[in-house]
Every structure is written in C-alpha cells, then in structure tokens.
mmCIF file of C-alpha atoms in Angstrom:
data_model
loop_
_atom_site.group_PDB
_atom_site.id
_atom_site.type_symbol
_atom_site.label_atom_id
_atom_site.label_comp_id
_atom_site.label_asym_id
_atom_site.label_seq_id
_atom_site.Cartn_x
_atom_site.Cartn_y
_atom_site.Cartn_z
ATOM 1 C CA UNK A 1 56.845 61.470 -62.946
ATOM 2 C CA UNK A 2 54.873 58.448 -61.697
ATOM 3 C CA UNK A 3 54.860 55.197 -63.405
ATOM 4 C CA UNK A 4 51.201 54.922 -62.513
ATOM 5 C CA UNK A 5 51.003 58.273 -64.413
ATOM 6 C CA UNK A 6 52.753 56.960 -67.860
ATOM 7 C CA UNK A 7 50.865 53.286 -67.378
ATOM 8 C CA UNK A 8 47.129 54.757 -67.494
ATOM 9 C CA UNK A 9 47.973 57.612 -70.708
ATOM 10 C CA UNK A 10 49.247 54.181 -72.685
ATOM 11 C CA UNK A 11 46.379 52.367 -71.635
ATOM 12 C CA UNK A 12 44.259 55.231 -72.953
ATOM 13 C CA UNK A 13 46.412 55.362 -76.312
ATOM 14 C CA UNK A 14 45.774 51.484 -76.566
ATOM 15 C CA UNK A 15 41.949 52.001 -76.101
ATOM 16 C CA UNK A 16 42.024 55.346 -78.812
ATOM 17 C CA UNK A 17 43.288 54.001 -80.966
ATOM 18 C CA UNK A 18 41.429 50.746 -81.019
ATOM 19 C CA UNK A 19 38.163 52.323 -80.613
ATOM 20 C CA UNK A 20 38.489 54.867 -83.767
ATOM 21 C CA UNK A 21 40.322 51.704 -86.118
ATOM 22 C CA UNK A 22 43.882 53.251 -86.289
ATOM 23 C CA UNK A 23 45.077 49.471 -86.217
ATOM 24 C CA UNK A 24 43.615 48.064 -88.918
ATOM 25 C CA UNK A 25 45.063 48.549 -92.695
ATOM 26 C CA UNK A 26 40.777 49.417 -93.890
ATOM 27 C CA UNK A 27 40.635 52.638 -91.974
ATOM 28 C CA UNK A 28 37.071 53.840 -91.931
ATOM 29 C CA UNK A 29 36.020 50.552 -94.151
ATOM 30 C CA UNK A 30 38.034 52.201 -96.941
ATOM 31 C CA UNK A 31 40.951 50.337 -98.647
ATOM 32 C CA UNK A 32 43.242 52.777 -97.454
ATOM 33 C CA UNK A 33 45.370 52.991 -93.503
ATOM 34 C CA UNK A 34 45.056 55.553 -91.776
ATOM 35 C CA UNK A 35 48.586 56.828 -92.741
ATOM 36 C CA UNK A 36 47.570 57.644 -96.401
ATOM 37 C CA UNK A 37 43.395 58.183 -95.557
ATOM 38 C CA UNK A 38 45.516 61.067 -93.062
ATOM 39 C CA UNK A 39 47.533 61.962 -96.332
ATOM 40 C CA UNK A 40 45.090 62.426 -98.544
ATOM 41 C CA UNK A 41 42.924 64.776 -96.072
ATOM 42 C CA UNK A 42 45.749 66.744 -95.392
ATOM 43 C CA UNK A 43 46.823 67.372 -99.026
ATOM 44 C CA UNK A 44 43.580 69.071 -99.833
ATOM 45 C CA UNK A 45 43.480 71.145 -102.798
ATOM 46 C CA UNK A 46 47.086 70.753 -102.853
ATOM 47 C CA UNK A 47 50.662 71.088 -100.778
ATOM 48 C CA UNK A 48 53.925 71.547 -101.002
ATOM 49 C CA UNK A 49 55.784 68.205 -99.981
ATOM 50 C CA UNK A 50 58.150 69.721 -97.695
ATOM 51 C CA UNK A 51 55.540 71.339 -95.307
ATOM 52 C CA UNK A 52 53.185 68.584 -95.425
ATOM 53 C CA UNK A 53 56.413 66.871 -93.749
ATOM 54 C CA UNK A 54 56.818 70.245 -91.287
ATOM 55 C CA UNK A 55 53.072 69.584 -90.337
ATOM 56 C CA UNK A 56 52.569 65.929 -89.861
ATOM 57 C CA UNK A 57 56.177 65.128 -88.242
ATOM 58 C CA UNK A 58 56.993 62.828 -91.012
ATOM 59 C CA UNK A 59 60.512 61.624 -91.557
ATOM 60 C CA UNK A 60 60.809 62.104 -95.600
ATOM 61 C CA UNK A 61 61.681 58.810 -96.574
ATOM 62 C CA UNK A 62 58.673 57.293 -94.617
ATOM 63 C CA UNK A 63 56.924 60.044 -96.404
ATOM 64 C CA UNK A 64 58.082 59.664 -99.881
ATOM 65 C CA UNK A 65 56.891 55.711 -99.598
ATOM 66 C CA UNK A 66 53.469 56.800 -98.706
ATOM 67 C CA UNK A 67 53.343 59.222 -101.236
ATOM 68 C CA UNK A 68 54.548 56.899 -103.815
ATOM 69 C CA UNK A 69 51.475 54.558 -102.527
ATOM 70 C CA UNK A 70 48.799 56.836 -102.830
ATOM 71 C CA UNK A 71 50.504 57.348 -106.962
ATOM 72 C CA UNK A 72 50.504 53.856 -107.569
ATOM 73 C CA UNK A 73 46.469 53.794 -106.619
ATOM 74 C CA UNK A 74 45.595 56.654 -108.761
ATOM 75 C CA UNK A 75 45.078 58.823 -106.043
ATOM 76 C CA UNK A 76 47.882 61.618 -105.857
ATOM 77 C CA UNK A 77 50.453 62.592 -108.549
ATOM 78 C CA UNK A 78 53.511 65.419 -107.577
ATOM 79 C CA UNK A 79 54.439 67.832 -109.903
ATOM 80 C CA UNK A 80 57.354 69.992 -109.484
ATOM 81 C CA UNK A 81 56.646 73.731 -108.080
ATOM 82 C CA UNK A 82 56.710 76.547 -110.561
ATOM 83 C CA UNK A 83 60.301 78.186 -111.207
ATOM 84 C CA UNK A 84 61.845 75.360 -108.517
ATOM 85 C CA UNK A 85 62.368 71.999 -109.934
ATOM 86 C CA UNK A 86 63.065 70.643 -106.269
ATOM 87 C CA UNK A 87 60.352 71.704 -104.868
ATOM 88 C CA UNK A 88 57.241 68.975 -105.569
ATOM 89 C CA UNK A 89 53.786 69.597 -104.790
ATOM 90 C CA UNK A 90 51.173 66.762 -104.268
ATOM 91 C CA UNK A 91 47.829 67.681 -105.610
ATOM 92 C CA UNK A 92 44.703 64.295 -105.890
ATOM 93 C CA UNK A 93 43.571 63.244 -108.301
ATOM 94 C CA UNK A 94 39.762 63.345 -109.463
ATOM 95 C CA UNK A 95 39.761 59.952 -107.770
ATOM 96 C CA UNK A 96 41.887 60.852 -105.127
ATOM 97 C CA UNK A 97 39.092 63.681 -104.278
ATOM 98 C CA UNK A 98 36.677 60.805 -104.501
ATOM 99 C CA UNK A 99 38.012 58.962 -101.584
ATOM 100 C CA UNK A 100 38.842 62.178 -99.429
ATOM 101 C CA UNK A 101 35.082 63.056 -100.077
ATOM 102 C CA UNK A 102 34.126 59.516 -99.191
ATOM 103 C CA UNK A 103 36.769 58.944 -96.243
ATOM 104 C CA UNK A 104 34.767 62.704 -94.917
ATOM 105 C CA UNK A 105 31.418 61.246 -95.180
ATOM 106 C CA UNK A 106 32.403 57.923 -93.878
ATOM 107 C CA UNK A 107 34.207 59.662 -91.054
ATOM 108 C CA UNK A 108 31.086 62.315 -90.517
ATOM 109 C CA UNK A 109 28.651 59.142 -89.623
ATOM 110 C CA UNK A 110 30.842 57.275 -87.513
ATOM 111 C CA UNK A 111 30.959 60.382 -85.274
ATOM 112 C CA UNK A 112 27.558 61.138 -85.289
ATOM 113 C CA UNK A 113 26.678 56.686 -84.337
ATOM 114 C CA UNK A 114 28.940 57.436 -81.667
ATOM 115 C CA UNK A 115 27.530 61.151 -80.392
ATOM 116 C CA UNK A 116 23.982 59.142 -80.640
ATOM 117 C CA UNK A 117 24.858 57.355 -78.008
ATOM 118 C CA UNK A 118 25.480 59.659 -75.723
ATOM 119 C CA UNK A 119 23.038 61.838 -74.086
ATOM 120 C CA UNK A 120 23.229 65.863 -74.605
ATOM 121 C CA UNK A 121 25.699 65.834 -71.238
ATOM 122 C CA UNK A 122 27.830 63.100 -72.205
ATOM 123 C CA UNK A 123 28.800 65.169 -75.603
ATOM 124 C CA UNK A 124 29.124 68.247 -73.686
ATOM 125 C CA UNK A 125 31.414 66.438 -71.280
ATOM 126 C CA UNK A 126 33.440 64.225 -74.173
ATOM 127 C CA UNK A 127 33.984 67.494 -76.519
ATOM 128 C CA UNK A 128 35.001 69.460 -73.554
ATOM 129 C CA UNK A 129 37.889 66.448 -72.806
ATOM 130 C CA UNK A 130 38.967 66.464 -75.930
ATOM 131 C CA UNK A 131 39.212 70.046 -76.024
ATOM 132 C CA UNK A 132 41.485 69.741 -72.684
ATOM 133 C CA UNK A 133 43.638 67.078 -74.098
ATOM 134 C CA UNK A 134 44.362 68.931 -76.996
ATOM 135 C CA UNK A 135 45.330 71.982 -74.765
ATOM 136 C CA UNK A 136 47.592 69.655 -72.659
ATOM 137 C CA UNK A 137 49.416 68.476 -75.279
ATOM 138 C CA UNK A 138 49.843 71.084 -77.534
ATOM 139 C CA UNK A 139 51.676 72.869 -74.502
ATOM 140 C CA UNK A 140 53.953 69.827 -73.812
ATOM 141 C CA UNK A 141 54.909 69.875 -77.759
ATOM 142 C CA UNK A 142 56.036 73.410 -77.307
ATOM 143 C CA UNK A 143 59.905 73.653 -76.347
ATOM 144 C CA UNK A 144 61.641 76.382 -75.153
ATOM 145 C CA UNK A 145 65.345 76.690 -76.454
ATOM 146 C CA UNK A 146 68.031 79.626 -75.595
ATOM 147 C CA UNK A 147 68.969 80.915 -78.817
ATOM 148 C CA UNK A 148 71.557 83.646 -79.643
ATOM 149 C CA UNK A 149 70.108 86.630 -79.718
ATOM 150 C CA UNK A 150 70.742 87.734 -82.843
ATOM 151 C CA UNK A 151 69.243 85.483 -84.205
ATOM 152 C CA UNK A 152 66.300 85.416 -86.525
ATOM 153 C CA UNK A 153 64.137 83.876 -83.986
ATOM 154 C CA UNK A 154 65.160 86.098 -81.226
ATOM 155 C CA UNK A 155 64.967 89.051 -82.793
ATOM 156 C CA UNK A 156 61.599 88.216 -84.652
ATOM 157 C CA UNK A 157 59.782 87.371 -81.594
ATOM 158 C CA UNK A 158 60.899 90.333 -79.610
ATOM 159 C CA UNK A 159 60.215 92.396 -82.851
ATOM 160 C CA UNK A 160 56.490 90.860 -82.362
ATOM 161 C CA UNK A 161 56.286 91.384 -78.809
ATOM 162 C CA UNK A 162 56.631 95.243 -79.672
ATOM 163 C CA UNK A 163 54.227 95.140 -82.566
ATOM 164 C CA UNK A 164 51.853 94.190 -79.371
ATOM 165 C CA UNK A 165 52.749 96.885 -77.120
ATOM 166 C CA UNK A 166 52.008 99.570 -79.051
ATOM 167 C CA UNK A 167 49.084 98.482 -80.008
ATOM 168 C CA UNK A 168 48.019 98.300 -76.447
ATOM 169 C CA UNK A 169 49.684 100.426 -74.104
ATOM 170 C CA UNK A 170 48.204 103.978 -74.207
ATOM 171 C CA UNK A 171 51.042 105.692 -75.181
ATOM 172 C CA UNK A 172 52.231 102.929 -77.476
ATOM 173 C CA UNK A 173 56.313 101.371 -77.162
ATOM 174 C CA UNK A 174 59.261 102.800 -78.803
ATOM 175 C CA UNK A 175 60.488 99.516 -79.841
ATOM 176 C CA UNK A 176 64.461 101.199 -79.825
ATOM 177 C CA UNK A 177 63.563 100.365 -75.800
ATOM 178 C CA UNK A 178 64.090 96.889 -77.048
ATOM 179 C CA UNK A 179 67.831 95.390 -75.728
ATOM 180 C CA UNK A 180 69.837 94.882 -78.250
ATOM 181 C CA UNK A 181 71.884 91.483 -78.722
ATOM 182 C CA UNK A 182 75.179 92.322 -77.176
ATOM 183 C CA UNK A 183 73.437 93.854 -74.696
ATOM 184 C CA UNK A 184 72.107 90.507 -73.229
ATOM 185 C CA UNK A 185 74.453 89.505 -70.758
ATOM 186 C CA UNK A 186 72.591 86.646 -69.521
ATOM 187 C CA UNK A 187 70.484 84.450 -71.732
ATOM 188 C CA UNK A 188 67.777 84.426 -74.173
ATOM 189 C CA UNK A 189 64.950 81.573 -74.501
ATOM 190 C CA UNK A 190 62.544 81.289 -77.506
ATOM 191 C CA UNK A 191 59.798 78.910 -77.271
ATOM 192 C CA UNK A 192 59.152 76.794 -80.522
ATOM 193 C CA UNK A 193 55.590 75.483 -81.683
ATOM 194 C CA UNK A 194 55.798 73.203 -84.629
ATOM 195 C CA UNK A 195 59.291 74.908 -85.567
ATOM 196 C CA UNK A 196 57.840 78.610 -85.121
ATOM 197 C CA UNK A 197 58.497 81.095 -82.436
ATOM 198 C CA UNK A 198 55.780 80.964 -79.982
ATOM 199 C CA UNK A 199 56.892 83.625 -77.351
ATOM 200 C CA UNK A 200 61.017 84.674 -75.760
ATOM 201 C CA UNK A 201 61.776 86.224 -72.585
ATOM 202 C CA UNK A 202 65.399 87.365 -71.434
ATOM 203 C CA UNK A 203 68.017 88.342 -68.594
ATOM 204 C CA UNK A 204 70.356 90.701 -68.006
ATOM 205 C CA UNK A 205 72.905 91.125 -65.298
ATOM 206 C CA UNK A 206 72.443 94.023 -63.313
ATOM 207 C CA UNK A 207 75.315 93.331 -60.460
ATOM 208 C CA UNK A 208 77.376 90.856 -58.605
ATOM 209 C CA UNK A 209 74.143 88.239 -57.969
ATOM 210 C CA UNK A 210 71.384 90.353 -60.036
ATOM 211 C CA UNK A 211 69.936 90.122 -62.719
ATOM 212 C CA UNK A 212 66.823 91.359 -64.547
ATOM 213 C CA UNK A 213 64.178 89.081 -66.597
ATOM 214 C CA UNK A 214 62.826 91.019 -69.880
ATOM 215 C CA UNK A 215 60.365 90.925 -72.830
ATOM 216 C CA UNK A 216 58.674 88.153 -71.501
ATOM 217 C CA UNK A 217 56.158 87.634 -74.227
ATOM 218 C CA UNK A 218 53.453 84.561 -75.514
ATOM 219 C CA UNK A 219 52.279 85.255 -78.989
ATOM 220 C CA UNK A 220 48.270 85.119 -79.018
ATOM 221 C CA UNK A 221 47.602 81.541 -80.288
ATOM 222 C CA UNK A 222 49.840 80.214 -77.627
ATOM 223 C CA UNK A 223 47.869 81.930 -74.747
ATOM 224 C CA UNK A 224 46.339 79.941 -72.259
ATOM 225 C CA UNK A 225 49.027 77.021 -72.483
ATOM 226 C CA UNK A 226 50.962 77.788 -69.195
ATOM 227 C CA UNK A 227 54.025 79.240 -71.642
ATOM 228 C CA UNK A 228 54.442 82.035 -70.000
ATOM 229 C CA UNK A 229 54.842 80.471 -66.261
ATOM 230 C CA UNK A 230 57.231 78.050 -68.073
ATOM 231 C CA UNK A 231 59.120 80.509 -69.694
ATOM 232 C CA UNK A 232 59.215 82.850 -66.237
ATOM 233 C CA UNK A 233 60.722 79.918 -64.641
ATOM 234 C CA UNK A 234 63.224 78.811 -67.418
ATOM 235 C CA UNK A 235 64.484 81.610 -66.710
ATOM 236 C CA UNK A 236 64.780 81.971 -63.555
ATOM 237 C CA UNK A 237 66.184 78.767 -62.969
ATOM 238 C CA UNK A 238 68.887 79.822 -65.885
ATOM 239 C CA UNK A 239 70.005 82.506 -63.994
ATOM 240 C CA UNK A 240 70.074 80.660 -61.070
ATOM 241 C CA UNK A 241 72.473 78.106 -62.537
ATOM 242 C CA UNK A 242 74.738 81.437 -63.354
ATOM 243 C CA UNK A 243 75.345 82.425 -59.675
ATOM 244 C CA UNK A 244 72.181 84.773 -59.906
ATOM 245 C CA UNK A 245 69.988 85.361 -56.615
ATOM 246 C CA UNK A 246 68.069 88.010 -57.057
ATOM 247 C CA UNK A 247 66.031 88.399 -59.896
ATOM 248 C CA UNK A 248 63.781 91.710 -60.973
ATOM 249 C CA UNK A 249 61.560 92.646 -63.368
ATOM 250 C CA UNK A 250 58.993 95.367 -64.283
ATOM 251 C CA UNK A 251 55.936 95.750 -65.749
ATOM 252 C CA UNK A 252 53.649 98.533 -67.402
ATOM 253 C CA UNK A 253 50.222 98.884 -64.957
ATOM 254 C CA UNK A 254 47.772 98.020 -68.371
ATOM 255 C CA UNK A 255 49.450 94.383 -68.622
ATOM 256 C CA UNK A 256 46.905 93.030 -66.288
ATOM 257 C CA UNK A 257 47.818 89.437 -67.155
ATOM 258 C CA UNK A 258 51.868 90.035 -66.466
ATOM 259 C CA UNK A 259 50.952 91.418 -62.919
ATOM 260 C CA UNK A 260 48.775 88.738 -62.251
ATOM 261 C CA UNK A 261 51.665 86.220 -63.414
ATOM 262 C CA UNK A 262 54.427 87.716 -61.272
ATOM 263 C CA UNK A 263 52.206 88.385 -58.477
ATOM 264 C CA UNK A 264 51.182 84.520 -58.505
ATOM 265 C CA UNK A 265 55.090 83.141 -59.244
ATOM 266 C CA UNK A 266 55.956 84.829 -55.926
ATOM 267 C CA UNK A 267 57.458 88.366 -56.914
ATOM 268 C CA UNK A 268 57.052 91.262 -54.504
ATOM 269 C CA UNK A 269 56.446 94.865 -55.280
ATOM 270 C CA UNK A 270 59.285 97.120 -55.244
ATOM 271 C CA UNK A 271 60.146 100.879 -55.851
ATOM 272 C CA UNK A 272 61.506 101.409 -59.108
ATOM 273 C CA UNK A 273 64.699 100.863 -59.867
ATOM 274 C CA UNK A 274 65.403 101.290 -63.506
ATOM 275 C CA UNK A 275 64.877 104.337 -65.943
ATOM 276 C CA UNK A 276 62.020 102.721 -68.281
ATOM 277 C CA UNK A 277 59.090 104.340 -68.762
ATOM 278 C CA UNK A 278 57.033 101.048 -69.312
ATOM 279 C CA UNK A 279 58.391 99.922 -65.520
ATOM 280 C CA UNK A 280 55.904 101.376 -64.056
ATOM 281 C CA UNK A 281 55.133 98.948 -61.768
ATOM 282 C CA UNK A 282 58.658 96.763 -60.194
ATOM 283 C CA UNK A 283 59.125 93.359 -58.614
ATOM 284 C CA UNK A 284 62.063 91.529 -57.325
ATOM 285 C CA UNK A 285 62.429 87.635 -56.009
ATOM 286 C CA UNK A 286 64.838 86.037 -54.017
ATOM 287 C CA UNK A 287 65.722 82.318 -55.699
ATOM 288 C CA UNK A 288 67.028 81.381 -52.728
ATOM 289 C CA UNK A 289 63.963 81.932 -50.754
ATOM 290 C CA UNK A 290 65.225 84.837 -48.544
ATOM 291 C CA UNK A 291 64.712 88.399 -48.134
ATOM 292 C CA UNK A 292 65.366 90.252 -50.549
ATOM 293 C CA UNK A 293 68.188 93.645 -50.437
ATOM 294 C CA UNK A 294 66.647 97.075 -50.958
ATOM 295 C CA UNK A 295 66.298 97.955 -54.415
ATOM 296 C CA UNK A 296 68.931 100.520 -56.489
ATOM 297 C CA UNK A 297 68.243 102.408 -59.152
ATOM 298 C CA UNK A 298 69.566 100.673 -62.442
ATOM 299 C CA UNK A 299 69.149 101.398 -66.187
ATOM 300 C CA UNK A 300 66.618 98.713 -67.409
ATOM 301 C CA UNK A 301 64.022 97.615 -70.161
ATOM 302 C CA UNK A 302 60.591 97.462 -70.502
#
C-alpha cells in the first residue's frame, strides 16, 4: 500500500466532508449535527435501539448520549419494547418528524443547487463515481473469518448456498451432498457484511499435499464485490500455510460464473476425480507454480 495512495483518499475525506457541512454543529442550516440530523433519519417510523447501533457502527454509550440529546430537544422519546423491558425502541416525536421532514427537504435542494451546476454529463459521470465508491467500499467492509463449522454461520450459509442450487441446476442439489462439520479437515471461511454471512467456501484434505476447495458460494446482494476471488484465494493461501500444494475443485457445467472464476484464478481442466455428480466439470492448481501430478479418483463434494 502506497503512502501516496492513503494521502490523496484523506485529502478527498477532508474535501467531502467540507463540501456537504459534516464539520459544522448546523448541519444543513438546521440546529442539529450531523450525528443526530443522521439519527433522526435513520430512526424513521421507529427502531429498536440495539440495531440502530448494528447499522450505524455506533459504540452504545456514544449512542445513548445522542439519543439522550435528541430527548432533551423534544425530538425522540424510547419506550421499552413490548413483553422485553430491556429492549428500548426510539420512535420521534411529532416534532421530531418535523425536522426529519425539514432536514429531507433541506437536504433535497442542496442536491439539486449542486446537480444544477453540472451539465447532463457531469451528473452522469458524478452518480456513476459515487456508485463505484460505494461498491469499493462496501467490499473492503466485508471480512472473511474461518469459523468452526458447526457453527451457526457455517452451517447457515452453506444451508443457503444449497437453497441456490436447486433452484438452478436442472436436476436440482441433494443438499445431504453437503460436507458435514467433522468432515472438514481443513478449514472453513465465512465472509461477514455488517455482522451477517455474506458467502463461505471450504477445504478438505484429500492426501499427503492435497486438498480440495468446496461450496464456494457469494449470497446475491454481495455479487459483483470481488468476494468470491477473495474468498478463492483465502483459501488457497490457507491451505497453503498447512503444507498443501495442490489444490482441486469442481464445478457443475450451468455455473457459468464459477468456471469463468477458476478459469481466470489460473485452474486447469482435469478429468474427474471425485464421485459427485455436480463435478461435472474438474480443475486442479499447483500453489507452488509447477506442474501439476495426474489426477486420482477421490470421493468429493459438489
């Protein structure tokens, strides 16, 4: 990572952030900072306290203070959930949906002074960098942990990524072809968006140096983010670190997008070396960059 790299994103941060007023305490000419104008939009018609902290990244005491702000102003009031005293739930008041309505309209002309500016290219182009950004760095807030896999992530993701083959293979997916936790001799990774599972992937040892990457899998709203790639190479590189150097996988021929992906990562078609019935098509790499042996036929998963 270059320090060139890191020096011009802050200096676009510093100029964001100027340029749209997140600096100043009057955030859209309203008496409110951004912090609680953000709060107030993101309550709505009402949320529970604890996932309006899951959503914004809020620690809970820096939280609490701003919700205890926007009370003091007449603007919010909590209430506990009903049947759970713990739970509280901030709804606004009728003058708290004042200011949201006024902080929308407020925020509806700025945007539109600024799009006047521009010609019909420049918002084409601006919209379309924004869109990018957002791309960019919703796929560098993902993470990718290994997780045991019996665990409730693991086994809910892989229990999603056979929901999706049946639905389009053409003779469906028995998902009992799914390997079962003490089955997975190598490692399992589940990526994480905003604390959910966001796709998994898997190896197994298959011999002394070989090893076999399964249920690779992106769920549909993380598509398009590189997380597959990443997850392809997390793995490899975990089963690298374990003395693997050899690394297969196989594919069914209707997952146009996986043969693509391990065609492009630098796999090489092989003849098929487990008993799946969703193998149809298999690929092996070497992770050491040489040739790789001949293939045997091995048990495997789809």
């Amino acid at each position: 990572m270059e320090a060139e790299q890191i020096s011009r994103v802050r200096d676009f941060n510093r100029y964001y952030t100027q340029r749209f007023g997140a600096l100043t305490d009057r955030f859209l000419g309203q008496v409110l900072p951004l912090s609680q104008a953000r709060l107030l939009v993101e309550i709505g018609d009402g949320a529970d306290v604890r996932d309006l902290r899951a959503r914004l990244g809020l620690d809970s005491g820096y939280l609490s203070r701003l919700l205890r702000s926007l009370q003091v102003q007449g603007l919010v009031r909590l209430r506990a959930h009903d049947g759970d005293g713990r739970v509280r739930v901030a709804e606004l008041t009728d003058a708290g949906r004042l200011a949201r309505a006024d902080l929308d309209d407020r925020s509806q002309a700025g945007i539109a002074a600024l799009l006047g500016e521009l010609t019909g290219r420049q918002r084409e182009q601006l919209i379309h960098a924004q869109e990018q950004i957002r791309r960019v760095l919703r796929a560098a807030a993902i993470t990718v942990e290994p997780v045991a896999p019996q665990s409730p992530a693991a086994r809910d993701c892989l229990a999603r990524y056979a929901a999706e083959l049946m639905q389009r293979l053409p003779e469906g997916y028995d998902a009992a072809a799914l390997t079962p936790p003490h089955e997975v001799t190598g490692t399992q990774l589940v990526a994480f968006e905003d604390g959910e599972p966001a796709g998994c992937g898997l190896w197994i040892r298959l011999g002394p140096g070989i090893a076999e990457i399964r249920h690779l899998w992106v769920s549909g709203s993380a598509r398009g983010l590189g997380l597959g790639r990443r997850l392809l190479g997390r793995l490899e590189c975990d089963a690298a670190t374990h003395g693997v150097t050899t690394v297969r996988l196989g594919t069914h021929r209707a997952l146009r997008e996986a043969l693509a992906l391990y065609h492009d990562s630098g796999y090489e078609v092989i003849g098929a070396y487990s008993d799946s019935p969703y193998n149809q098509v298999g690929f092996e790499k070497r992770l050491d960059g040489q040739s790789p042996p001949p293939p045997g036929r091995l048990p495997g998963g789809g």
